[in-house]
PDB file of C-alpha atoms in Angstrom:
ATOM      1  CA  MET A 216      15.351  22.514  19.371  1.00  0.00           C
ATOM      2  CA  ASN A 217      17.839  21.090  16.874  1.00  0.00           C
ATOM      3  CA  GLU A 218      17.975  17.810  18.798  1.00  0.00           C
ATOM      4  CA  GLU A 219      14.182  17.579  18.671  1.00  0.00           C
ATOM      5  CA  GLU A 220      14.201  18.099  14.894  1.00  0.00           C
ATOM      6  CA  ASN A 221      16.898  15.472  14.457  1.00  0.00           C
ATOM      7  CA  GLU A 222      14.940  13.037  16.622  1.00  0.00           C
ATOM      8  CA  GLU A 223      11.773  13.749  14.627  1.00  0.00           C
ATOM      9  CA  LYS A 224      13.623  13.164  11.341  1.00  0.00           C
ATOM     10  CA  LYS A 225      15.050   9.937  12.709  1.00  0.00           C
ATOM     11  CA  ASN A 226      11.598   8.701  13.767  1.00  0.00           C
ATOM     12  CA  THR A 227      10.123   9.635  10.395  1.00  0.00           C
ATOM     13  CA  MET A 228      12.862   7.803   8.530  1.00  0.00           C
ATOM     14  CA  GLU A 229      12.302   4.728  10.727  1.00  0.00           C
ATOM     15  CA  ARG A 230       8.598   4.814   9.811  1.00  0.00           C
ATOM     16  CA  VAL A 231       9.478   5.092   6.122  1.00  0.00           C
ATOM     17  CA  LYS A 232      11.807   2.096   6.391  1.00  0.00           C
ATOM     18  CA  ARG A 233       9.160  -0.009   8.155  1.00  0.00           C
ATOM     19  CA  ILE A 234       6.490   0.872   5.600  1.00  0.00           C
ATOM     20  CA  ARG A 235       8.820   0.132   2.691  1.00  0.00           C
ATOM     21  CA  GLU A 236       9.723  -3.224   4.203  1.00  0.00           C
ATOM     22  CA  LYS A 237       6.045  -4.022   4.738  1.00  0.00           C
ATOM     23  CA  MET A 238       5.274  -3.146   1.128  1.00  0.00           C
ATOM     24  CA  ARG A 239       8.124  -5.339  -0.123  1.00  0.00           C
ATOM     25  CA  GLU A 240       6.837  -8.282   1.877  1.00  0.00           C
ATOM     26  CA  GLU A 241       3.248  -7.819   0.731  1.00  0.00           C
ATOM     27  CA  LEU A 242       4.128  -7.360  -2.905  1.00  0.00           C
ATOM     28  CA  HIS A 243       6.706 -10.190  -2.952  1.00  0.00           C
ATOM     29  CA  GLY A 244       9.502  -7.988  -4.145  1.00  0.00           C
ATOM     30  CA  SER A 245       7.719  -6.301  -7.018  1.00  0.00           C
ATOM     31  CA  LYS A 246       8.433  -2.593  -7.282  1.00  0.00           C
ATOM     32  CA  ARG A 247       4.963  -1.324  -8.085  1.00  0.00           C
ATOM     33  CA  PRO A 248       1.560  -2.907  -7.801  1.00  0.00           C
ATOM     34  CA  LYS A 249      -0.315  -3.158 -11.055  1.00  0.00           C
ATOM     35  CA  GLU A 250      -3.682  -1.464 -11.182  1.00  0.00           C
ATOM     36  CA  VAL A 251      -6.452  -3.952 -11.741  1.00  0.00           C
ATOM     37  CA  LYS A 252      -9.462  -2.768 -13.664  1.00  0.00           C
ATOM     38  CA  LYS A 253     -12.727  -3.782 -12.095  1.00  0.00           C
ATOM     39  CA  PRO A 254     -15.299  -5.312 -14.385  1.00  0.00           C
ATOM     40  CA  LYS A 255     -18.119  -2.962 -15.331  1.00  0.00           C
ATOM     41  CA  LYS A 256     -20.713  -5.391 -14.078  1.00  0.00           C
ATOM     42  CA  GLU A 257     -20.253  -8.461 -11.961  1.00  0.00           C
ATOM     43  CA  LEU A 258     -21.030 -11.694 -13.707  1.00  0.00           C
ATOM     44  CA  GLU A 259     -22.821 -14.420 -11.812  1.00  0.00           C
ATOM     45  CA  PRO A 260     -20.328 -17.300 -11.824  1.00  0.00           C
ATOM     46  CA  SER A 261     -21.625 -20.801 -12.145  1.00  0.00           C
ATOM     47  CA  LYS A 262     -21.795 -22.360  -8.692  1.00  0.00           C
ATOM     48  CA  THR A 263     -20.931 -25.799  -9.989  1.00  0.00           C
ATOM     49  CA  THR A 264     -17.519 -25.076 -11.493  1.00  0.00           C
ATOM     50  CA  GLU A 265     -14.483 -24.917  -9.278  1.00  0.00           C
ATOM     51  CA  SER A 266     -12.634 -22.513 -11.525  1.00  0.00           C
ATOM     52  CA  SER A 267     -15.322 -19.840 -11.305  1.00  0.00           C
ATOM     53  CA  GLN A 268     -15.328 -20.129  -7.512  1.00  0.00           C
ATOM     54  CA  LYS A 269     -11.549 -19.791  -7.453  1.00  0.00           C
ATOM     55  CA  ILE A 270     -11.754 -16.734  -9.692  1.00  0.00           C
ATOM     56  CA  LYS A 271     -14.340 -15.137  -7.421  1.00  0.00           C
ATOM     57  CA  LYS A 272     -12.191 -15.816  -4.346  1.00  0.00           C
ATOM     58  CA  LEU A 273      -9.075 -14.414  -6.028  1.00  0.00           C
ATOM     59  CA  THR A 274     -10.999 -11.328  -7.144  1.00  0.00           C
ATOM     60  CA  LYS A 275     -12.055 -10.618  -3.562  1.00  0.00           C
ATOM     61  CA  THR A 276      -8.500 -11.166  -2.339  1.00  0.00           C
ATOM     62  CA  ASN A 277      -7.174  -8.847  -5.032  1.00  0.00           C
ATOM     63  CA  GLU A 278      -9.650  -6.116  -4.068  1.00  0.00           C
ATOM     64  CA  LYS A 279      -8.600  -6.384  -0.418  1.00  0.00           C
ATOM     65  CA  MET A 280      -4.940  -6.104  -1.385  1.00  0.00           C
ATOM     66  CA  MET A 281      -5.632  -3.061  -3.558  1.00  0.00           C
ATOM     67  CA  GLU A 282      -7.348  -1.375  -0.598  1.00  0.00           C
ATOM     68  CA  GLU A 283      -4.267  -2.098   1.530  1.00  0.00           C
ATOM     69  CA  VAL A 284      -2.016  -0.643  -1.172  1.00  0.00           C
ATOM     70  CA  LYS A 285      -4.148   2.513  -1.277  1.00  0.00           C
ATOM     71  CA  GLY A 286      -3.783   2.865   2.501  1.00  0.00           C
ATOM     72  CA  ILE A 287      -0.028   2.428   2.298  1.00  0.00           C
ATOM     73  CA  LYS A 288       0.183   5.011  -0.490  1.00  0.00           C
ATOM     74  CA  LYS A 289      -1.721   7.512   1.671  1.00  0.00           C
ATOM     75  CA  GLU A 290       0.612   6.810   4.573  1.00  0.00           C
ATOM     76  CA  LEU A 291       3.681   7.293   2.367  1.00  0.00           C
ATOM     77  CA  LYS A 292       2.269  10.545   1.017  1.00  0.00           C
ATOM     78  CA  GLY A 293       1.816  11.806   4.580  1.00  0.00           C
ATOM     79  CA  ILE A 294       5.374  10.846   5.471  1.00  0.00           C
ATOM     80  CA  LYS A 295       6.661  12.538   2.328  1.00  0.00           C
ATOM     81  CA  ASN A 296       4.857  15.743   3.312  1.00  0.00           C
ATOM     82  CA  GLU A 297       6.310  15.528   6.827  1.00  0.00           C
ATOM     83  CA  LEU A 298       9.799  15.165   5.372  1.00  0.00           C
ATOM     84  CA  LYS A 299       9.248  18.186   3.128  1.00  0.00           C
ATOM     85  CA  LYS A 300       8.177  20.266   6.143  1.00  0.00           C
ATOM     86  CA  LEU A 301      11.199  19.137   8.125  1.00  0.00           C
ATOM     87  CA  ASN A 302      13.541  19.948   5.245  1.00  0.00           C
ATOM     88  CA  GLN A 303      11.981  23.392   4.818  1.00  0.00           C
ATOM     89  CA  ASN A 304      12.596  24.153   8.498  1.00  0.00           C
ATOM     90  CA  ASN A 305      16.311  23.449   8.080  1.00  0.00           C
TER      91      ASN A 305
END
């Protein structure tokens, strides 16, 4: 029983390490992602200017990254809860 708990803790810690490493790579070493406020209404960018097209592309990319960050946060929260349960059992 004790060996199983130790193995489970070890596996959980490995998952935490992998997720942390993944977050570091995605966020280029920054500690916390900054929350980006979405505009209240989307403006129709001019199709002729390159800068507005670049802004639109970057906005979409940013939204995708924020969704990934939310998923990672949920995963970390689940791991944290697992660790709490394991520590309570000991």
